[in-house]
Coordinates of C-alpha atoms in Angstrom, one line a residue:
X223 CA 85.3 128.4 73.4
X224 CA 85.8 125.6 75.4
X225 CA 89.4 124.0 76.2
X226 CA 90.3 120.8 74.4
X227 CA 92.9 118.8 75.6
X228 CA 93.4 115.0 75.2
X229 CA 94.8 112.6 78.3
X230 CA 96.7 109.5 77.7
X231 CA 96.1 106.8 80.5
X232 CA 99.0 103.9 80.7
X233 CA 98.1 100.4 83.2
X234 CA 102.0 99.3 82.6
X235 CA 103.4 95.5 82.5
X236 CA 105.7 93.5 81.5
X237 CA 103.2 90.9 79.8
X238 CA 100.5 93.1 78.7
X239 CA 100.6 97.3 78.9
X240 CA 97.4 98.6 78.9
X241 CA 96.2 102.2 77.5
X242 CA 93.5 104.5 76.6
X243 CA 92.8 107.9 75.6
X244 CA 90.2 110.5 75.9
X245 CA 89.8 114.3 74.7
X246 CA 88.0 116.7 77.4
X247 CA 86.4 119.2 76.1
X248 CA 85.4 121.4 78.5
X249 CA 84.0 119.5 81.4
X250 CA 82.7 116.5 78.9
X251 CA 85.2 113.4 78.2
X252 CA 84.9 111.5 74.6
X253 CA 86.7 108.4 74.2
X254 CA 89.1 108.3 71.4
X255 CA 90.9 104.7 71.8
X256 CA 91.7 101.9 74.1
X257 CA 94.1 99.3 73.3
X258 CA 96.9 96.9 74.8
X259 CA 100.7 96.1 74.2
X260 CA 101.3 92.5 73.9
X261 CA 104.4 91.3 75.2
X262 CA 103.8 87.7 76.2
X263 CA 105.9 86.3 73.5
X264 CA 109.2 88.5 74.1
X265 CA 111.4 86.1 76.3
X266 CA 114.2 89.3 77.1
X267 CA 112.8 91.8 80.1
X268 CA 115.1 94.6 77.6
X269 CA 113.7 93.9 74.7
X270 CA 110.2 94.1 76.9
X271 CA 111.2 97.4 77.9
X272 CA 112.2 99.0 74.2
X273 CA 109.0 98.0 73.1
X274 CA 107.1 100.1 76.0
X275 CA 108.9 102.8 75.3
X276 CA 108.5 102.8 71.5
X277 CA 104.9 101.9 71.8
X278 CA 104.3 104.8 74.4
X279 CA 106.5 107.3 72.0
X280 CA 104.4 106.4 69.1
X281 CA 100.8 106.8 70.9
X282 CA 102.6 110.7 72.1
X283 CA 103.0 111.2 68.3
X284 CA 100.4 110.1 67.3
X285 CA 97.6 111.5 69.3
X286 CA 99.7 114.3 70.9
X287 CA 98.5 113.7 74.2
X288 CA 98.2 116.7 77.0
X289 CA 98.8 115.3 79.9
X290 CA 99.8 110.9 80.9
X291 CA 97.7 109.4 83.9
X292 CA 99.8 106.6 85.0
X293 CA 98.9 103.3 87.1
X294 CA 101.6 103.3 90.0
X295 CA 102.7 99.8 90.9
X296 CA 100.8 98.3 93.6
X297 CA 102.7 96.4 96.8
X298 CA 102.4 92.7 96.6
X299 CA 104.5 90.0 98.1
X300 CA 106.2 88.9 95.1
X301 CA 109.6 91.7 95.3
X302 CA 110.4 90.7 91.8
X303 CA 107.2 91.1 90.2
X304 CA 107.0 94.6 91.6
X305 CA 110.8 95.5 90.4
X306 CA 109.4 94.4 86.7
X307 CA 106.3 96.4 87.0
X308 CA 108.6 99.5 88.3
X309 CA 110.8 99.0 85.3
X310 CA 107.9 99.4 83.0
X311 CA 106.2 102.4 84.2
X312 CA 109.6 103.6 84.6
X313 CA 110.4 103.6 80.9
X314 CA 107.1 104.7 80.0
X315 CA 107.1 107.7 82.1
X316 CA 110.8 108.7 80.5
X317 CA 108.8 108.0 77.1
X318 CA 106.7 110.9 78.3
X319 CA 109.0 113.2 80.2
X320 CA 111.1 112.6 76.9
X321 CA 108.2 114.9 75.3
X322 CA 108.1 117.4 78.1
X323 CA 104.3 116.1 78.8
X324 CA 103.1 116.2 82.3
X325 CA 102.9 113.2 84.2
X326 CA 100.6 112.2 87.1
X327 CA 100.9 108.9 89.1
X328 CA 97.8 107.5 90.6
X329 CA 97.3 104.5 93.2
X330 CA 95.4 101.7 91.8
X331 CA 93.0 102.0 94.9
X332 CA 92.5 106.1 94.1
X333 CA 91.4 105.2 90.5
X334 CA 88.7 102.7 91.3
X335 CA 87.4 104.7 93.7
X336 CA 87.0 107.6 91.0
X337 CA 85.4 105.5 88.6
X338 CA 83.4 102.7 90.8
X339 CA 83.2 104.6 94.4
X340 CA 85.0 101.2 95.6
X341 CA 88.3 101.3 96.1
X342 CA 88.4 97.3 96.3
X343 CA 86.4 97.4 92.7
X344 CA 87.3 94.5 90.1
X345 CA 89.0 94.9 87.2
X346 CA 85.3 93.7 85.8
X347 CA 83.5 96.5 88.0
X348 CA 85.8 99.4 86.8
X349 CA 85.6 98.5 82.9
X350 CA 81.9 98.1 82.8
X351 CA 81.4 101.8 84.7
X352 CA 83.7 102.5 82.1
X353 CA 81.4 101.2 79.3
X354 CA 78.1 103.2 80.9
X355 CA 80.3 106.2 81.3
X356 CA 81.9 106.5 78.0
X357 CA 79.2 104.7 76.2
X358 CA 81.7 101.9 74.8
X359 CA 79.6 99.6 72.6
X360 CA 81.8 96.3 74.1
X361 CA 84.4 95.4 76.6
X362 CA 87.9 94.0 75.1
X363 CA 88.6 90.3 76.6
X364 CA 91.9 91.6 78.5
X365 CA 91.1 94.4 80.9
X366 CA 94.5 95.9 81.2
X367 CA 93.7 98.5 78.1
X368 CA 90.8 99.5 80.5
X369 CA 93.3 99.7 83.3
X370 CA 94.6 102.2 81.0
X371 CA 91.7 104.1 80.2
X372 CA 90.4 104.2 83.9
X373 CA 93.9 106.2 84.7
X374 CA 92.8 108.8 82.4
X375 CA 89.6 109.4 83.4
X376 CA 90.5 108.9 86.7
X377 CA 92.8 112.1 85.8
X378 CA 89.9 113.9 84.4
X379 CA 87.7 113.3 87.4
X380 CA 90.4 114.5 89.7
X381 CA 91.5 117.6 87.3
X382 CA 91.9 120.7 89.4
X383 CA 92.1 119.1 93.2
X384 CA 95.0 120.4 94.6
X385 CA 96.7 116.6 95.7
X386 CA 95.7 114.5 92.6
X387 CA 99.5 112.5 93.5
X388 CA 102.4 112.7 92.3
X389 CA 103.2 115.2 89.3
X390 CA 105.8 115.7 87.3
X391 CA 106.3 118.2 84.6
X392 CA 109.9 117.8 82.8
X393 CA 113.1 116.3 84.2
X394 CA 113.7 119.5 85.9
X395 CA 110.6 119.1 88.0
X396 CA 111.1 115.9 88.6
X397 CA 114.6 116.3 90.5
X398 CA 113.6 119.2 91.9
X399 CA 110.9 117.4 93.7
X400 CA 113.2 114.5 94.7
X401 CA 116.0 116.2 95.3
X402 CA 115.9 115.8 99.5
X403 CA 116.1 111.9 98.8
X404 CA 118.7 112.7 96.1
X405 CA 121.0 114.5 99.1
X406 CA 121.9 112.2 100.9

């Protein structure tokens, strides 16, 4: 019988968190959801961040997710922008390790090139591969909830390389993978 497991892909931001899901079965992916936190109209970066957190806790218990594919925050010029974005996959990656589920970080370069073969793909260029891929019947006006779902299949393309980026099981694993920068 074939292995069923479902992966839980998270684009994080301040203004709009992107996510997906999809269960494997096997080698084959099925897409169960796609869908997006809006957080325009919350003025407070905290309240911002409680809301991630609660949003990602409730999509764990909801669809009991194996594994979380996570966008890692690009470098731009804008220090502040980045901090924000940090703060948000931050807090949804404690959602995660909160629930002892794996976690793997992925460059936003590495995951167009797994869907698209471009690295420099558009946000447009990733979600309709996407659509062909997964058979989606439309595409949802803001792309960040197939930011999301591009991390997980992303995840699922790269399942079983041996450097797929950075992974963290637990707490546990986590400091013991940091702990050189840690000692200091």
């Amino acid at each position: 019988m074939a292995v069923e497991k479902i992966i839980l892909g998270i684009d994080p931001g301040t203004t709009i968190m992107g996510f997906g899901l999809i269960k494997v079965v096997g080698k084959k992916m099925e897409f169960i959801q796609m869908n997006e936190l809006l957080l325009q109209k919350y003025k407070d970066p905290y309240t911002k961040l409680k809301l991630i957190f609660e949003r990602t806790i409730e999509l764990i218990d909801t669809y009991h997710p194996d594994e979380i594919a996570i966008e890692a925050p690009f470098f731009g010029k804008n220090v502040q922008s980045m901090l924000k974005l940090g703060r948000a996959q931050g807090v949804a990656m404690a959602a995660g390790l909160s629930r002892q589920i794996p976690i793997t970080e992925y460059l936003p370069k590495k995951i167009k090139m797994a869907i698209t073969g471009n690295g420099n793909a558009s946000k447009e260029q990733v979600a309709k591969m996407l659509q062909s891929v997964l058979s989606l019947k439309s595409l949802p006006k803001n792309l960040d909830s197939t930011d999301g779902l591009a991390a997980a299949v992303c995840h699922f393309y790269n399942e079983g390389r041996v450097e797929v980026g950075k992974s963290y099981s637990g707490w546990d694993a986590f400091v013991k993978q940091n702990e050189k920068r840690v000692k200091k």
